[in-house]
Coordinates of C-alpha atoms in Angstrom, one line a residue:
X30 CA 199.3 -17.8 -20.2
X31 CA 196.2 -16.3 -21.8
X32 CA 193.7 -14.6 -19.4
X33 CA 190.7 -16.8 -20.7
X34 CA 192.9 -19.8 -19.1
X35 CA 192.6 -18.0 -15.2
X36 CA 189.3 -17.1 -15.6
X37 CA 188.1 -20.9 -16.7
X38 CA 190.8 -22.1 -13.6
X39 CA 188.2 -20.1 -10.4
X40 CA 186.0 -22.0 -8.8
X41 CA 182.3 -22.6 -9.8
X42 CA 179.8 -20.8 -7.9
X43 CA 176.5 -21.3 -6.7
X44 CA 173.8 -19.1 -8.7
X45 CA 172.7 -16.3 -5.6
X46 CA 169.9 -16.8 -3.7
X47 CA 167.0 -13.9 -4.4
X48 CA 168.6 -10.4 -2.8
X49 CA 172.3 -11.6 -3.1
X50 CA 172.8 -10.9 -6.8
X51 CA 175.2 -7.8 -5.8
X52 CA 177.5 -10.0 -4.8
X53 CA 178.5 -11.9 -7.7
X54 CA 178.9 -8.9 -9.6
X55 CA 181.1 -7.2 -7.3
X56 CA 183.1 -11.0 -7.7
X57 CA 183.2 -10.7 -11.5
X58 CA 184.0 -7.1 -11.1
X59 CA 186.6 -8.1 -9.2
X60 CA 188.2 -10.6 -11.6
X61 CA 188.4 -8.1 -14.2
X62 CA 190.6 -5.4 -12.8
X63 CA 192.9 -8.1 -11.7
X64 CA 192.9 -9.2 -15.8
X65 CA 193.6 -5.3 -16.7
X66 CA 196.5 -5.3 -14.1
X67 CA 198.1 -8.2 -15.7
X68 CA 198.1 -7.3 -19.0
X69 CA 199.5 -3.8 -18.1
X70 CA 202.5 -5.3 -16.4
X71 CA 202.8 -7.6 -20.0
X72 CA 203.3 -4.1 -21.8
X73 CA 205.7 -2.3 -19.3
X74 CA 208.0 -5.2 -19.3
X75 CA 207.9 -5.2 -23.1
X76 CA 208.7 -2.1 -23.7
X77 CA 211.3 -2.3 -20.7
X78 CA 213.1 -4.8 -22.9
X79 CA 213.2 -3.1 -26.2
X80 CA 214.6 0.2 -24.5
X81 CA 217.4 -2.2 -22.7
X82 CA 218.3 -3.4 -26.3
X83 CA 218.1 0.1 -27.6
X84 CA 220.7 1.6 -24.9
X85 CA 223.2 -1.4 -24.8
X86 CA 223.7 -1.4 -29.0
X87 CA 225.0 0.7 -30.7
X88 CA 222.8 3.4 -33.3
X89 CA 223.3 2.2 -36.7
X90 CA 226.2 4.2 -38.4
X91 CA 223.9 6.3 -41.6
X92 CA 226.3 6.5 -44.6
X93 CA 226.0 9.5 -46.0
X94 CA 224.4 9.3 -49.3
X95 CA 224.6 11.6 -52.2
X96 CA 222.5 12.7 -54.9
X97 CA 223.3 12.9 -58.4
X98 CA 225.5 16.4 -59.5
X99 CA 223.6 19.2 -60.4
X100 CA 225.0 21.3 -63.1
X101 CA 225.4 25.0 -61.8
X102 CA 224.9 27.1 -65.7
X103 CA 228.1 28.8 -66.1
X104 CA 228.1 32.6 -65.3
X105 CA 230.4 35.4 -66.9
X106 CA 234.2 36.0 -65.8
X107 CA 235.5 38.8 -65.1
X108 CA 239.2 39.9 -65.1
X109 CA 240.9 42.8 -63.2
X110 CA 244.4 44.6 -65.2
X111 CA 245.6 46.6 -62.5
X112 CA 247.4 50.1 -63.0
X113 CA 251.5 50.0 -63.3
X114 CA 253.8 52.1 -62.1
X115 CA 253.8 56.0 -63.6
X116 CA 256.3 56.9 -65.9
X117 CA 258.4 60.0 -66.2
X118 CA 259.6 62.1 -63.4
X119 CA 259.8 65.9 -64.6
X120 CA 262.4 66.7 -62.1
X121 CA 265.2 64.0 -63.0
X122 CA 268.8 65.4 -63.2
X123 CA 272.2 63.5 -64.0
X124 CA 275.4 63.6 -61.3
X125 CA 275.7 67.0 -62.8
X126 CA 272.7 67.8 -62.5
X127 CA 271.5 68.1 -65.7
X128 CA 268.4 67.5 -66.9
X129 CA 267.3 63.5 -68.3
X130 CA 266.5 63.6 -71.6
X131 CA 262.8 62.0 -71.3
X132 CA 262.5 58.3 -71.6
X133 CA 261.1 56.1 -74.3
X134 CA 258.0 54.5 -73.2
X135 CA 255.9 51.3 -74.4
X136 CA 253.0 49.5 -73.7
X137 CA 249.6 48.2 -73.8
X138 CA 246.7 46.4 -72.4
X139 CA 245.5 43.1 -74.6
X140 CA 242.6 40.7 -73.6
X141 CA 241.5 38.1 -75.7
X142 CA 238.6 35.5 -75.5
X143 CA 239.7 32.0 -76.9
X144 CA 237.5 29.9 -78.7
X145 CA 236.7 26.0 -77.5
X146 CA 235.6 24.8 -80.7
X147 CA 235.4 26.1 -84.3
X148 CA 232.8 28.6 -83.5
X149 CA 234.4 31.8 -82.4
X150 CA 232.9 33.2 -79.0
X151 CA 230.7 36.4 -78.5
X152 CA 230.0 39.0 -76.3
X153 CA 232.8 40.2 -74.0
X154 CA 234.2 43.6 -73.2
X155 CA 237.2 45.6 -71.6
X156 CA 235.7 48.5 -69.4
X157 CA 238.3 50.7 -68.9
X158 CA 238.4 52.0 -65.1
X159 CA 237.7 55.5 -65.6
X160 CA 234.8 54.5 -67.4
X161 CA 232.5 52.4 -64.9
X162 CA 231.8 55.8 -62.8
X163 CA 232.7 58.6 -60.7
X164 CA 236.2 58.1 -59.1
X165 CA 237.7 59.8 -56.5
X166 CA 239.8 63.1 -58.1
X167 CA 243.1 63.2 -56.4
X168 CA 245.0 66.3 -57.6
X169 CA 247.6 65.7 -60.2
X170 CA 251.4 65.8 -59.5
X171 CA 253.2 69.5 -60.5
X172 CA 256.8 68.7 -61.6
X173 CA 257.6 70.0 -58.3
X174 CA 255.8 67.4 -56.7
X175 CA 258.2 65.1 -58.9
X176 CA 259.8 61.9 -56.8
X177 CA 263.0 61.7 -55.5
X178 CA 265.1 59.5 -53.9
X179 CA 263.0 59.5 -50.5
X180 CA 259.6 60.2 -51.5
X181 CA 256.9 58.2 -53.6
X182 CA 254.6 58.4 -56.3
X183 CA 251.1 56.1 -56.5
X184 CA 249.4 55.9 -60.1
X185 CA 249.8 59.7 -60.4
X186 CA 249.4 61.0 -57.2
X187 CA 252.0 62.4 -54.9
X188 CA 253.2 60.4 -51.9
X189 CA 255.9 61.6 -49.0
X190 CA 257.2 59.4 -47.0
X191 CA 254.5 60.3 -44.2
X192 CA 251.7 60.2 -45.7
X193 CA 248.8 58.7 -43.8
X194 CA 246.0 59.2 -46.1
X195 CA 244.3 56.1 -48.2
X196 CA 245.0 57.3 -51.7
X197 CA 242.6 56.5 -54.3
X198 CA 244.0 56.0 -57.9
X199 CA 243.6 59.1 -60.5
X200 CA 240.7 58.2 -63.2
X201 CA 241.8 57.1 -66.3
X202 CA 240.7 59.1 -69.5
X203 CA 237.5 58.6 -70.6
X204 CA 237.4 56.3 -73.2
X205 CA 234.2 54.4 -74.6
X206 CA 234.2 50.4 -74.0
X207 CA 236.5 47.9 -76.0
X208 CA 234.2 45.2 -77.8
X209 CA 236.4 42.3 -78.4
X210 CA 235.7 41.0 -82.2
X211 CA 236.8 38.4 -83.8
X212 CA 240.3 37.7 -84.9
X213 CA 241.8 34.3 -85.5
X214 CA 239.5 31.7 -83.9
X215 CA 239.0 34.4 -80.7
X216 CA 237.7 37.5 -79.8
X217 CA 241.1 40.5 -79.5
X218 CA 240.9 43.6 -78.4
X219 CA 243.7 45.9 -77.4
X220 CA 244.8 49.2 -76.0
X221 CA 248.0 51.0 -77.3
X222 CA 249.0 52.2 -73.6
X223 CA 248.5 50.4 -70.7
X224 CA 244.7 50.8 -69.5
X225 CA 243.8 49.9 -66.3
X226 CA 240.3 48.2 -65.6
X227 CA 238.4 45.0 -66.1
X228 CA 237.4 42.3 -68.9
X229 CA 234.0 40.7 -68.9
X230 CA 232.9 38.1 -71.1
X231 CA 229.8 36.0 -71.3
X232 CA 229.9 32.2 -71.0
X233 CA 229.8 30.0 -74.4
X234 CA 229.3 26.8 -75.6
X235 CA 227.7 26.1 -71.8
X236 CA 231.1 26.8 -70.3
X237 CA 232.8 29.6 -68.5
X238 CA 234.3 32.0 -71.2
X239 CA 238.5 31.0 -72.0
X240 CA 239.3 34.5 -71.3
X241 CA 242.9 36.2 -70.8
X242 CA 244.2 39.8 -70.3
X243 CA 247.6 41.2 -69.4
X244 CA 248.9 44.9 -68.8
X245 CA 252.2 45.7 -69.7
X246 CA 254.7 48.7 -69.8
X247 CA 258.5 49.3 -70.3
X248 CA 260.3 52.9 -69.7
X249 CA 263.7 53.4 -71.1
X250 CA 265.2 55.9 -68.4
X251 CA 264.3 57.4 -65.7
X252 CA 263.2 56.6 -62.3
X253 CA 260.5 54.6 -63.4
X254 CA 263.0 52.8 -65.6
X255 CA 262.1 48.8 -66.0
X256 CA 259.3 46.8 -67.4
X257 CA 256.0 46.1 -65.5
X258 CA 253.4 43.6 -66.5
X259 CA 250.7 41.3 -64.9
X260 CA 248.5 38.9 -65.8
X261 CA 244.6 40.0 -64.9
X262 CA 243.0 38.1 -63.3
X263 CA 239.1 36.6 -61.2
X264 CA 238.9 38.0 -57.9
X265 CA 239.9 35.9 -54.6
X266 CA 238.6 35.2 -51.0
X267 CA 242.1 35.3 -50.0
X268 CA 245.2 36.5 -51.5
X269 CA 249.4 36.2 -50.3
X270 CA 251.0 38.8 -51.8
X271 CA 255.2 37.9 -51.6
X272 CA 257.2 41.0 -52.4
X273 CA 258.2 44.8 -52.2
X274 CA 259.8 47.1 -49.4
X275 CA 259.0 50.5 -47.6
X276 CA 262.2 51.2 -47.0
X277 CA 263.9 54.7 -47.8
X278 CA 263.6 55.1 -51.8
X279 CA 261.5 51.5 -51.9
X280 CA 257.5 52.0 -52.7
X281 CA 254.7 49.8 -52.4
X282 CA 251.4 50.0 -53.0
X283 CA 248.5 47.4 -52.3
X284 CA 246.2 47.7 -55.1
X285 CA 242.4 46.0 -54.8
X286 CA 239.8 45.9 -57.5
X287 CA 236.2 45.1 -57.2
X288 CA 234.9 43.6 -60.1
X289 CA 231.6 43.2 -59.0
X290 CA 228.6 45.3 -58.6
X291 CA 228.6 45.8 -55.0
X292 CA 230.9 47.1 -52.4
X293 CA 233.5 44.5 -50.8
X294 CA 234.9 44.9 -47.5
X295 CA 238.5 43.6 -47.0
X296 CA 240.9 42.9 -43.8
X297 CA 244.5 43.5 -44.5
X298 CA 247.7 41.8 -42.6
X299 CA 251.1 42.8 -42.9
X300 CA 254.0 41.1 -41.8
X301 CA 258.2 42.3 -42.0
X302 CA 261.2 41.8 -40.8
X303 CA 260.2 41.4 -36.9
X304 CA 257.2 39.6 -37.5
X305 CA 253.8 40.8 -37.6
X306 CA 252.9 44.5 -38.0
X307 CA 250.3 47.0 -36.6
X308 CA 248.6 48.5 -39.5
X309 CA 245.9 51.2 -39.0
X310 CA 243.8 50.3 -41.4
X311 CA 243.7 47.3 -42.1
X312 CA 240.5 45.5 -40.2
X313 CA 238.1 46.9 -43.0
X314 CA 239.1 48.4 -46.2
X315 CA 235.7 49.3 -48.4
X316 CA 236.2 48.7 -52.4
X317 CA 233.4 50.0 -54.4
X318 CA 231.9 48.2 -57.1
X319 CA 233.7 48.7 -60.3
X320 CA 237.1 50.3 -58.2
X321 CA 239.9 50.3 -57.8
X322 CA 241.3 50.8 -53.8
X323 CA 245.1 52.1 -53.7
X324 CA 247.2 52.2 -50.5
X325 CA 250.3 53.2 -50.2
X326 CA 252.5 50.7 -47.6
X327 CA 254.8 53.0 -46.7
X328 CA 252.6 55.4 -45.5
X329 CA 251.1 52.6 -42.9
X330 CA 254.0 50.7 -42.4
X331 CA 257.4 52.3 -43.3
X332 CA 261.1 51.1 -42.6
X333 CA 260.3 47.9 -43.5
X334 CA 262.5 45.5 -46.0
X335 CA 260.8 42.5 -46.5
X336 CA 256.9 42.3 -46.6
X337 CA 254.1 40.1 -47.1
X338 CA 250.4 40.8 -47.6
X339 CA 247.1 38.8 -46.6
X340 CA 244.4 39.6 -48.3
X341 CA 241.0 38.9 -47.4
X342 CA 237.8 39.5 -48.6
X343 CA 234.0 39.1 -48.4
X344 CA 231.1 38.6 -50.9
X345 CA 232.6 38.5 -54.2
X346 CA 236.0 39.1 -53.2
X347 CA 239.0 41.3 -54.6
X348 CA 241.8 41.1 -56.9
X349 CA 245.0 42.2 -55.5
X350 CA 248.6 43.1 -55.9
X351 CA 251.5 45.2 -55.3
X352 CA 252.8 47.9 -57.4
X353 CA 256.7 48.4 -56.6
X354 CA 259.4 50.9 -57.5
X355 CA 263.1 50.6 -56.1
X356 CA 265.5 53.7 -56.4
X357 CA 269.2 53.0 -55.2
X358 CA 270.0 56.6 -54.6
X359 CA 269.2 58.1 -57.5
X360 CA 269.8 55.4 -59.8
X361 CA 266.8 53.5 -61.0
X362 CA 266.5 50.5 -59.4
X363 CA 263.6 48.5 -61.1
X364 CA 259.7 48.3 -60.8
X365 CA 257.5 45.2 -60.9
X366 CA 253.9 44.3 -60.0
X367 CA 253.9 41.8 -57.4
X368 CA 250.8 38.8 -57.8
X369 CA 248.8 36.6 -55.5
X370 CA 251.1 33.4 -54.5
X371 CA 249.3 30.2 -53.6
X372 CA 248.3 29.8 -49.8
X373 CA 250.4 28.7 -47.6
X374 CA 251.1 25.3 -47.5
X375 CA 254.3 22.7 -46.4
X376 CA 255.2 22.8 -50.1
X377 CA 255.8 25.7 -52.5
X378 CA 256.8 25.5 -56.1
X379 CA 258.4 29.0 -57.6
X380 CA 258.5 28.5 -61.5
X381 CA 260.2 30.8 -63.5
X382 CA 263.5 31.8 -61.6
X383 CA 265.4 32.9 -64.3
X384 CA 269.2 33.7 -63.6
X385 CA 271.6 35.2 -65.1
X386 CA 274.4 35.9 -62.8
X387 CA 272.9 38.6 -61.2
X388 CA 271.2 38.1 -57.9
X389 CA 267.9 37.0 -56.8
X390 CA 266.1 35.6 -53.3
X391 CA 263.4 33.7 -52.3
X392 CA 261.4 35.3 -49.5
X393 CA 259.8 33.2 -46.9
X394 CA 257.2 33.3 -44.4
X395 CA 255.9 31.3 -41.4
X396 CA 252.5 32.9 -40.4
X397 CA 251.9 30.3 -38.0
X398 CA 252.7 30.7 -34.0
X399 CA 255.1 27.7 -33.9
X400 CA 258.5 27.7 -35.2
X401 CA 259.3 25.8 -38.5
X402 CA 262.1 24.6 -40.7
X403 CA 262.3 24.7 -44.5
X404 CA 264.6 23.5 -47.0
X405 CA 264.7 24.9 -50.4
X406 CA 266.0 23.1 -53.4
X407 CA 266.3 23.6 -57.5
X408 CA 265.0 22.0 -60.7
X409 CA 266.4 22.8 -63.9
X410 CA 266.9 21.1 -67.5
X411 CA 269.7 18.9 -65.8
X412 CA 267.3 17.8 -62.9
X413 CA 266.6 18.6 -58.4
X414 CA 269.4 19.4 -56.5
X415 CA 269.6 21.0 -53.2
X416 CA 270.3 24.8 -53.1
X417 CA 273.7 25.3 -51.6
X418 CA 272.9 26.4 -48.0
X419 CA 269.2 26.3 -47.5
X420 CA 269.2 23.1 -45.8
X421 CA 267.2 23.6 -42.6
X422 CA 266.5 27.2 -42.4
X423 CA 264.6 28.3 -39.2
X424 CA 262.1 30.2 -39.6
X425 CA 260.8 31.9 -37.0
X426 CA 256.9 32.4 -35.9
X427 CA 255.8 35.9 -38.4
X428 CA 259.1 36.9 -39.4
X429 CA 260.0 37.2 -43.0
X430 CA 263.2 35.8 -44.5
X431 CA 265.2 36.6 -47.8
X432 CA 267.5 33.6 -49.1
X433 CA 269.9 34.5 -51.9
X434 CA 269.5 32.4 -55.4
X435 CA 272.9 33.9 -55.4
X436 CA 275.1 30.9 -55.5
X437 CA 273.0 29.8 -58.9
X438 CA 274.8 29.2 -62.4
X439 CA 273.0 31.4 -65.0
X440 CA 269.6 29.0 -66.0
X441 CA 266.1 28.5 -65.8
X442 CA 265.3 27.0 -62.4
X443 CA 262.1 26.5 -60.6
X444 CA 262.1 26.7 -56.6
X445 CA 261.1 24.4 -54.1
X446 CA 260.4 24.4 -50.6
X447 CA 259.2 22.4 -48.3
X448 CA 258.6 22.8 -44.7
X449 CA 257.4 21.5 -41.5
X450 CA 254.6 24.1 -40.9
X451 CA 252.7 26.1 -43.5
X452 CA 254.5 29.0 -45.5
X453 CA 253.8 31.5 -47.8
X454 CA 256.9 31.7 -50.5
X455 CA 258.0 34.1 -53.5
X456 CA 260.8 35.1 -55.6
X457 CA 262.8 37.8 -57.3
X458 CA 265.3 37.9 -60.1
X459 CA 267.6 41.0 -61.2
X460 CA 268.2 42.3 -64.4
X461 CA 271.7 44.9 -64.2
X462 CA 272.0 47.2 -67.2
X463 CA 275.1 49.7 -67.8
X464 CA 276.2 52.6 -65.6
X465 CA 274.2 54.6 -64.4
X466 CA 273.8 57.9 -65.2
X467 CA 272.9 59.4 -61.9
X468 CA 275.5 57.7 -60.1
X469 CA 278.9 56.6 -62.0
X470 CA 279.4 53.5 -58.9
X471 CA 276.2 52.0 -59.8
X472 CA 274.4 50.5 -62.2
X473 CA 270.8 50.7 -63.1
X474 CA 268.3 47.3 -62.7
X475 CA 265.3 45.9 -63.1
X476 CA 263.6 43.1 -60.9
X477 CA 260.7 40.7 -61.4
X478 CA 258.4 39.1 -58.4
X479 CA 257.6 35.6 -58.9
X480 CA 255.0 34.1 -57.1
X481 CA 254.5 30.8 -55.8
X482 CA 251.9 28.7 -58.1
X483 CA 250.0 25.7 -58.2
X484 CA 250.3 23.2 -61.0
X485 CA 248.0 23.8 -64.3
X486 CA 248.0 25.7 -67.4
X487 CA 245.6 28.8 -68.9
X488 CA 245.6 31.4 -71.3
X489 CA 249.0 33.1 -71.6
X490 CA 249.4 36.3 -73.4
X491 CA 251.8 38.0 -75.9
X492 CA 252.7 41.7 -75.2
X493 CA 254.2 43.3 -77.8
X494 CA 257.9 44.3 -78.0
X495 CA 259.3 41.2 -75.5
X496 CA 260.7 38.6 -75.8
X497 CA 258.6 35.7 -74.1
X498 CA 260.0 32.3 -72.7
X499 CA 257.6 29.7 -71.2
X500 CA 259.2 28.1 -67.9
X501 CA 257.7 24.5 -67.4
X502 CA 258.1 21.9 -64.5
X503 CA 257.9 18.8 -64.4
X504 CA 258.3 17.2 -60.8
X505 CA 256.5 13.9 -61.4
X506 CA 258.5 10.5 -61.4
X507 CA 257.8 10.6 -64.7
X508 CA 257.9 12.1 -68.3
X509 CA 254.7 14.4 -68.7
X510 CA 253.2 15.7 -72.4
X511 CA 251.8 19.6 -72.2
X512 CA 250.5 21.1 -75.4
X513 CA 251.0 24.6 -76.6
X514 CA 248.2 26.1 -78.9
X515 CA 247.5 22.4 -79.6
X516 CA 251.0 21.2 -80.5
X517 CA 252.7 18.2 -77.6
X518 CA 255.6 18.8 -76.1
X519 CA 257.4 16.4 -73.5
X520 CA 259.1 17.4 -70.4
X521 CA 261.5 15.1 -68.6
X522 CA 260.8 13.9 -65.1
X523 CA 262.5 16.3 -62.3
X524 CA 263.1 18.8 -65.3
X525 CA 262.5 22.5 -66.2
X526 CA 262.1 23.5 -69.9
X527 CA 261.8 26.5 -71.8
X528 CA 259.7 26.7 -74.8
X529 CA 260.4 30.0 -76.6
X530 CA 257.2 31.6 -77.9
X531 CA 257.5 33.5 -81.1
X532 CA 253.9 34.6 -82.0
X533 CA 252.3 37.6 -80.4
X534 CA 248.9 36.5 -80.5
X535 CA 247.6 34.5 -77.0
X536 CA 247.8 31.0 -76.8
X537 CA 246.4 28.5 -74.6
X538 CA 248.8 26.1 -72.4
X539 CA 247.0 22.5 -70.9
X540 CA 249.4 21.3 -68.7
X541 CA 247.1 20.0 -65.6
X542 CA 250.3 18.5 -63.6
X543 CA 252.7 20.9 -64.4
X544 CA 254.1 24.4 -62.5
X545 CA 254.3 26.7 -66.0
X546 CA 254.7 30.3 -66.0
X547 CA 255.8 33.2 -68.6
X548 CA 258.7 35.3 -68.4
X549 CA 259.2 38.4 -70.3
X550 CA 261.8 40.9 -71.4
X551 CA 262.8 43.5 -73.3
X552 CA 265.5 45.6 -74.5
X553 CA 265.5 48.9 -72.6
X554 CA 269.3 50.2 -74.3
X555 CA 271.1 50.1 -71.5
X556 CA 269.9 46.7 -70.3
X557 CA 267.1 44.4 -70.6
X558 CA 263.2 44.6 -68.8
X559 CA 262.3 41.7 -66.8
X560 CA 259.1 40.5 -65.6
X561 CA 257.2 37.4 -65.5
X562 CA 253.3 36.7 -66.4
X563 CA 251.2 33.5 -64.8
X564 CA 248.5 32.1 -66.8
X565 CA 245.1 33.1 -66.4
X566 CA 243.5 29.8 -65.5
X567 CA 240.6 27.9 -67.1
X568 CA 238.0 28.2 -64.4
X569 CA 235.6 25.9 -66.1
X570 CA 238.1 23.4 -64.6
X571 CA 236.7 22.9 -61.4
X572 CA 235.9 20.0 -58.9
X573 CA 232.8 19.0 -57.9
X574 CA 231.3 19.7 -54.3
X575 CA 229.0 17.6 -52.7
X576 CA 226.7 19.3 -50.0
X577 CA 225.4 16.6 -47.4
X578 CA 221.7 17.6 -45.3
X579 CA 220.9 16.6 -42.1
X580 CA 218.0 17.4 -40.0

């Protein structure tokens, strides 16, 4: 009802007599705040009903929405080559005890920028590590410092058993920079010995540089006999290192590079046989820009037969990996550089478990607090099977288990596992040469570590003097193409194959659903060198990550 409606509904009045015109403005007065009254009641119960609609309904569900990508301009990559293991003990006798004759030793350091189209790339360069600034100067070993069956020795420097100290590796000689230059549709540049420190190259054709760089050595006799290589590689957040021992005559040592220009702190977790252990120093470990951080295991946590390693880092984060050296007694008993496995997950693919009647384990871990159960089976060029006996292993909260790869046929497997909780997974093949020399009842070895990987493809490189064999696996339903330095190849469903690789020079492997990895060897005259070598990824492959504002 409209107010003008009331107001013509009252009753006329008689005009006021002289000296009673107060009153009828005290009537109209009147009328009016009873006019304002009812209109204010109008708006309360208005707005009484739209918040009664607001709280019985539901607020309206906001998708979120998402811009268009924004290009991020590719930056440089760099690469960290780590140090290998040192090479001649001065002190090493026969069973007689006579002295070794001294060994032959080989190696190099190679990196290589590929090209993306027919224009060759520029600008990139290998800084060797002794050349990016002062270094710590540990005193150099005296032959009578020289290793023996129960003590150790870390890029140089002298380690006893007990050692507590954090021992930072010896600098490298001084050498200028190593400006790649062109060579065959890349940029190739090379050391003749094995020179530890860190590729950088410059991003081309508006993508992130196709860059690769290995590390490799072999030593003929010795303690130190055995071949050590690793692919270099970007620094990691997070890193699972699946391998070594710090067990009487076992050394190894964690090894983190900083590739960037400013310092990284790092938390390191270690867990053996028994589960997880107490290490002193592992909450924060400071890397320097441009260093290299060397710790010794055995010095922090000795006695122990199996181990894995967490990495992890802030900022810019770390490369890391383990540098190990066996001795049975005093026969050599193999070195290897252990790398980064992928992160735990329910499923873990090993590639490159080469055997050849000697033995070889897969070494497990449940970092979680519940127990789990794994199974492990095989893929080779004949197709999955089961491994004989690793049907529902437990595995117990922290502990570390070894499962023999014993019962395998000589071939070319890759290993999976699956399991109900997250693991962390590796491997490890044997090479046994002749009799030893040290010891007539044993023979001398070599071992590789392989790491768990993810599916995918990279750079792979060619050291000299080896013989290289590329492992691929195919566990699709069906047949998959890969190409090799442009060429197809086909790889059965539920296969492994092995692609010989002739040519020294790196290649590049594009195999996005495929587990691939390297494996190397040598000749050593009294048995062969094993070790294997991962590609170095592409990491212009990358997904895109939406970031979604609110306010």
């Amino acid at each position: 009802m409209k107010l003008e409606t009331i107001e013509d509904s009252l009753p006329e009045m008689e005009p006021p007599e002289a000296g009673a015109a107060g009153s009828r403005y005290v009537a109209v007065s009147r009328w009016d705040g009873v006019r304002w009254f009812l209109a204010t009641l109008l708006v309360i119960a208005v707005t009484g009903l739209v918040v009664a609609v607001g709280l019985t309904r539901p607020a309206a569900v906001q998708k979120p929405r998402y811009g268009e990508p924004v290009p991020v301009p590719p930056g440089q990559i760099t690469l960290a080559c780590p140090q290998v293991p040192p090479t001649i003990n001065p002190a090493a006798v026969d069973g007689a005890g006579n002295p070794l004759a001294p060994p032959k030793i080989a190696g190099s350091m190679t990196s290589t920028v590929l090209a993306r189209t027919d224009r060759v790339p520029e600008k990139a360069v290998y800084q060797p590590l002794g050349s990016l600034g002062p270094a710590p100067q540990p005193a150099a070993a005296t032959p009578e410092e020289a290793t023996s069956s129960k003590t150790h020795r870390a890029g140089g420097t002298h380690l006893a058993a007990d050692d507590t100290e954090e021992v930072a590796p010896p600098p490298e000689n001084p050498r200028n920079d190593l400006d790649l230059t062109p060579k065959s549709a890349m940029l190739y540049g090379s050391f003749s010995t094995p020179v530890s420190g860190f590729l950088t190259a410059q991003p081309w054709d508006g993508k992130v540089a196709l860059a690769g760089a290995d590390i490799e050595q072999s030593v003929s006799s010795g303690d130190y006999r055995g071949l050590a290589s690793a692919s270099c590689q970007p620094a990691q957040l997070e890193s699972w290192l699946v391998g070594g021992s710090t067990e009487v005559g076992e050394s190894s040592v964690l090894q983190l590079m900083n590739p960037s220009a400013n310092t990284v702190d790092a938390k390191v977790e270690v867990w053996g046989d028994t589960g997880k252990l107490d290490f002193p120093r592992g909450d924060k470990i400071s890397v320097p820009a441009h260093q290299l951080q060397a710790i010794p295991l055995e010095s922090q946590v000795g006695g122990t037969q199996r181990l894995v390693v967490r990495v992890t880092a802030n900022g810019a984060g770390l490369a890391s990996s383990l540098m190990t050296h066996s001795l049975l007694g005093l026969t050599a008993g193999g070195v290897s550089l252990v790398h980064a496995s992928t992160l735990p997950h329910t499923t873990q693919v090993i590639p490159g478990v080469a055997m050849d009647g000697s033995l070889g384990a897969v070494r497990l871990l449940n970092p979680g607090a519940d127990s789990a159960r794994a199974t492990i089976e095989v893929v080779n060029e004949n197709g999955r099977f089961p491994l004989p006996g690793g049907k529902d292993l437990d595995l117990d909260p922290g502990a570390v288990l070894d499962f023999t790869l014993g019962g395998l046929q000589p071939g070319n497997y890759a290993v999976i596992v699956n399991a109900t909780q997250p693991v962390a997974a590796g491997a490890v093949v044997y090479r046994q040469g002749s009799v030893s020399a040290t010891d007539p009842d044993k023979f001398v070895r070599d071992l590789a570590w392989l790491p768990a990987l993810s599916t995918g493809g990279g750079v792979v490189m060619g050291p000299a003097a080896t013989q290289r064999q590329l492992l691929v696996t195919n566990l699709n339903a069906e047949n998959m193409e890969y190409r090799v330095a442009g060429a197809t190849h086909v790889v059965n469903a539920m296969t492994t194959v092995v692609v010989p690789l002739q040519e020294e020079l790196p290649q590049l492997v594009e195999a996005p659903d495929l587990y691939v990895t390297q494996l190397v060897t040598t000749n050593l005259g009294d048995g062969d060198g094993i070790d294997a070598l991962e590609p170095i990824p592409d990491l212009s492959v990358s997904s895109q990550i939406y970031v979604h504002l609110t306010s």
